[in-house]
Coordinates of N, CA and C in Angstrom, one line a residue:
M1 N 79.0 55.8 94.1 CA 80.0 54.8 94.2 C 81.0 54.4 92.9
K2 N 80.5 54.8 91.9 CA 81.6 54.6 90.7 C 82.5 56.0 90.6
H3 N 82.0 57.2 91.1 CA 82.7 58.1 91.3 C 83.8 58.1 92.1
I4 N 83.7 57.3 93.4 CA 84.5 57.1 94.3 C 85.5 56.2 93.8
L5 N 85.4 55.4 93.2 CA 86.3 54.1 92.8 C 87.2 54.8 91.5
A6 N 86.5 55.6 90.9 CA 87.4 56.4 89.9 C 88.3 57.2 90.5
A7 N 87.7 57.7 91.5 CA 88.8 58.9 92.5 C 89.7 58.2 92.9
A8 N 89.7 57.1 93.6 CA 90.7 56.2 94.3 C 91.8 55.7 93.5
A9 N 91.4 55.3 92.2 CA 91.9 54.9 90.7 C 93.0 55.9 90.7
L10 N 92.4 56.9 90.4 CA 93.4 58.2 90.0 C 94.5 58.4 91.1
L11 N 94.1 58.2 92.2 CA 95.0 58.7 93.2 C 95.9 57.7 93.2
L12 N 95.6 56.5 93.1 CA 96.8 55.4 93.0 C 97.8 55.3 91.9
L13 N 97.1 55.8 90.6 CA 97.6 56.0 89.8 C 98.7 57.4 89.4
A14 N 98.4 58.3 90.6 CA 99.1 59.7 90.8 C 100.2 59.4 91.5
A15 N 100.1 58.6 92.3 CA 101.1 58.1 93.7 C 102.3 57.6 93.1
P16 N 103.7 58.1 93.8 CA 104.7 57.5 93.2 C 104.8 56.0 93.4
A17 N 105.5 55.1 92.2 CA 105.7 53.6 92.8 C 106.9 53.3 93.0
F18 N 107.1 52.8 94.2 CA 108.3 52.3 94.8 C 108.2 50.7 94.7
A19 N 109.2 50.1 94.1 CA 109.6 48.9 93.7 C 110.3 48.1 94.6
E20 N 110.2 47.1 95.2 CA 111.1 46.5 96.0 C 112.3 45.8 94.8
A21 N 113.4 45.8 95.5 CA 114.8 45.3 94.7 C 114.4 43.8 94.5
T22 N 114.7 43.0 93.4 CA 114.8 41.6 93.3 C 115.7 41.1 94.4
P23 N 115.9 39.6 94.7 CA 116.9 38.9 95.2 C 118.4 39.1 94.4
E24 N 118.2 39.1 93.0 CA 119.4 39.4 92.1 C 120.0 40.8 92.5
Q25 N 119.0 41.7 92.2 CA 119.8 43.3 92.5 C 120.1 43.3 93.7
I26 N 119.3 42.5 94.5 CA 120.3 42.8 96.4 C 121.4 42.2 96.3
A27 N 121.7 40.8 95.8 CA 123.0 40.2 95.8 C 123.8 41.1 95.2
A28 N 123.5 41.7 93.8 CA 124.6 42.4 93.1 C 124.8 43.6 93.8
I29 N 123.9 44.3 94.6 CA 124.4 45.6 95.5 C 125.5 45.1 96.3
D30 N 124.8 43.9 97.0 CA 125.7 43.5 98.2 C 127.0 43.1 97.9
A31 N 127.4 42.7 96.7 CA 128.7 42.5 96.1 C 129.4 43.8 95.8
K32 N 128.8 44.7 95.3 CA 129.3 46.0 94.9 C 130.0 46.6 96.1
L33 N 129.0 46.5 97.5 CA 129.1 47.2 98.8 C 130.6 46.4 99.3
A34 N 130.4 45.2 99.0 CA 131.6 44.4 99.6 C 132.9 45.0 99.3
E35 N 133.1 45.4 98.1 CA 134.2 46.0 97.0 C 134.5 47.1 97.7
M36 N 133.6 48.1 98.6 CA 133.6 49.3 99.0 C 133.6 48.9 100.6
Q37 N 133.9 47.8 101.0 CA 134.0 47.7 102.5 C 132.9 48.1 103.3
C38 N 131.5 47.8 102.8 CA 130.6 48.2 103.3 C 129.5 47.0 103.4
E39 N 128.5 47.2 103.8 CA 127.1 46.5 103.8 C 125.9 47.2 104.2
V40 N 124.7 46.8 104.0 CA 123.6 47.5 104.3 C 122.4 45.9 104.5
D41 N 121.4 46.6 105.2 CA 120.3 45.5 105.5 C 119.5 45.6 104.2
P42 N 119.2 44.4 103.8 CA 118.1 44.5 102.6 C 117.0 45.4 103.0
D43 N 116.4 45.4 104.0 CA 115.2 46.4 104.1 C 115.5 47.8 103.9
N44 N 116.9 48.0 103.7 CA 117.2 49.6 104.0 C 117.6 49.9 102.0
I45 N 116.9 48.9 101.2 CA 117.1 49.2 99.9 C 116.1 49.7 99.3
E46 N 116.0 50.6 98.4 CA 114.7 51.1 97.9 C 115.1 51.2 96.2
M47 N 114.2 50.7 95.4 CA 114.3 51.1 94.1 C 113.7 52.8 93.9
E48 N 114.5 53.4 93.3 CA 114.0 55.1 93.2 C 114.6 55.4 91.9
D49 N 113.9 56.1 91.2 CA 114.1 56.9 89.8 C 115.3 55.8 89.0
G50 N 114.9 54.7 89.1 CA 115.7 54.0 88.1 C 116.9 53.3 88.7
G51 N 117.0 53.7 90.0 CA 118.4 53.2 90.3 C 118.2 52.7 91.8
F52 N 118.7 52.9 92.8 CA 118.7 52.5 94.3 C 119.1 53.4 95.2
D53 N 118.4 53.5 96.5 CA 118.2 54.3 97.3 C 118.9 53.3 98.6
L54 N 120.0 53.7 99.0 CA 120.5 52.7 100.3 C 120.6 53.6 101.4
D55 N 119.7 53.2 102.7 CA 120.0 53.9 104.0 C 120.5 53.1 105.0
D56 N 121.4 53.7 105.6 CA 122.3 53.4 106.8 C 123.1 52.2 106.4
V57 N 123.8 52.5 105.4 CA 125.0 51.6 104.9 C 126.0 51.7 105.7
I58 N 126.7 50.5 106.3 CA 127.6 50.8 107.2 C 129.1 50.2 106.6
C59 N 129.9 51.3 106.8 CA 131.2 50.9 106.2 C 132.5 50.9 107.0
A60 N 133.5 50.7 106.4 CA 135.1 50.6 107.5 C 135.3 52.1 108.1
D61 N 134.7 53.1 107.4 CA 134.8 54.3 108.0 C 133.4 55.3 108.5
G62 N 132.6 54.6 108.7 CA 131.1 55.0 109.2 C 129.8 54.9 108.7
Q63 N 129.1 55.4 108.9 CA 127.8 55.1 107.9 C 127.5 56.0 107.2
Y64 N 126.5 55.6 106.1 CA 126.4 56.4 105.0 C 125.2 56.3 104.3
D65 N 124.2 56.9 103.7 CA 123.3 57.0 102.5 C 123.9 57.2 101.3
I66 N 123.8 55.7 100.6 CA 124.3 55.9 99.2 C 122.9 56.0 98.4
A67 N 123.1 56.3 97.3 CA 122.4 56.3 96.0 C 123.3 55.7 94.7
M68 N 122.6 54.9 94.1 CA 123.6 54.0 93.1 C 122.5 54.3 91.7
D69 N 123.0 54.3 90.5 CA 122.2 54.3 89.4 C 122.0 52.7 89.2
A70 N 121.2 52.3 88.0 CA 120.8 51.3 87.7 C 122.1 50.2 87.3
D71 N 123.4 50.6 87.1 CA 124.2 50.0 86.8 C 124.9 49.8 88.1
L72 N 124.6 50.3 89.1 CA 125.2 50.3 90.5 C 126.5 51.3 90.7
N73 N 126.5 52.3 89.8 CA 127.6 53.2 89.9 C 127.1 54.0 91.3
V74 N 128.0 54.6 92.4 CA 127.5 55.4 93.1 C 127.5 56.5 92.6
T75 N 126.3 57.1 92.7 CA 126.0 58.5 92.4 C 125.7 59.8 93.4
E76 N 126.1 59.3 94.7 CA 125.6 60.2 95.9 C 126.1 59.3 97.0
Q77 N 126.9 59.9 97.9 CA 127.1 59.1 99.4 C 127.2 60.4 100.3
R78 N 126.6 60.2 101.3 CA 126.5 61.2 102.5 C 126.6 60.7 103.7
K79 N 127.9 61.0 104.6 CA 127.8 60.3 105.4 C 127.0 60.8 106.5
E80 N 126.6 59.9 107.6 CA 125.6 60.3 108.5 C 126.3 60.4 109.7

């Protein structure tokens, strides 16, 4: 039983950790997107690699997937 628990613990440690954005981070992202004439459902915001991955962002000129760094600078914007 100890071996099974140890193996499970190692798997959890090896798995990538995806944290949820805080309400404050979501508010800051919403403000940044509003400047860009865009909006996103908070459920489509994921923290990834120290920044944020935004899926299905709706903008005035279409729908995008957007990556932002921790300072909310757009690092990638792909039109869908």
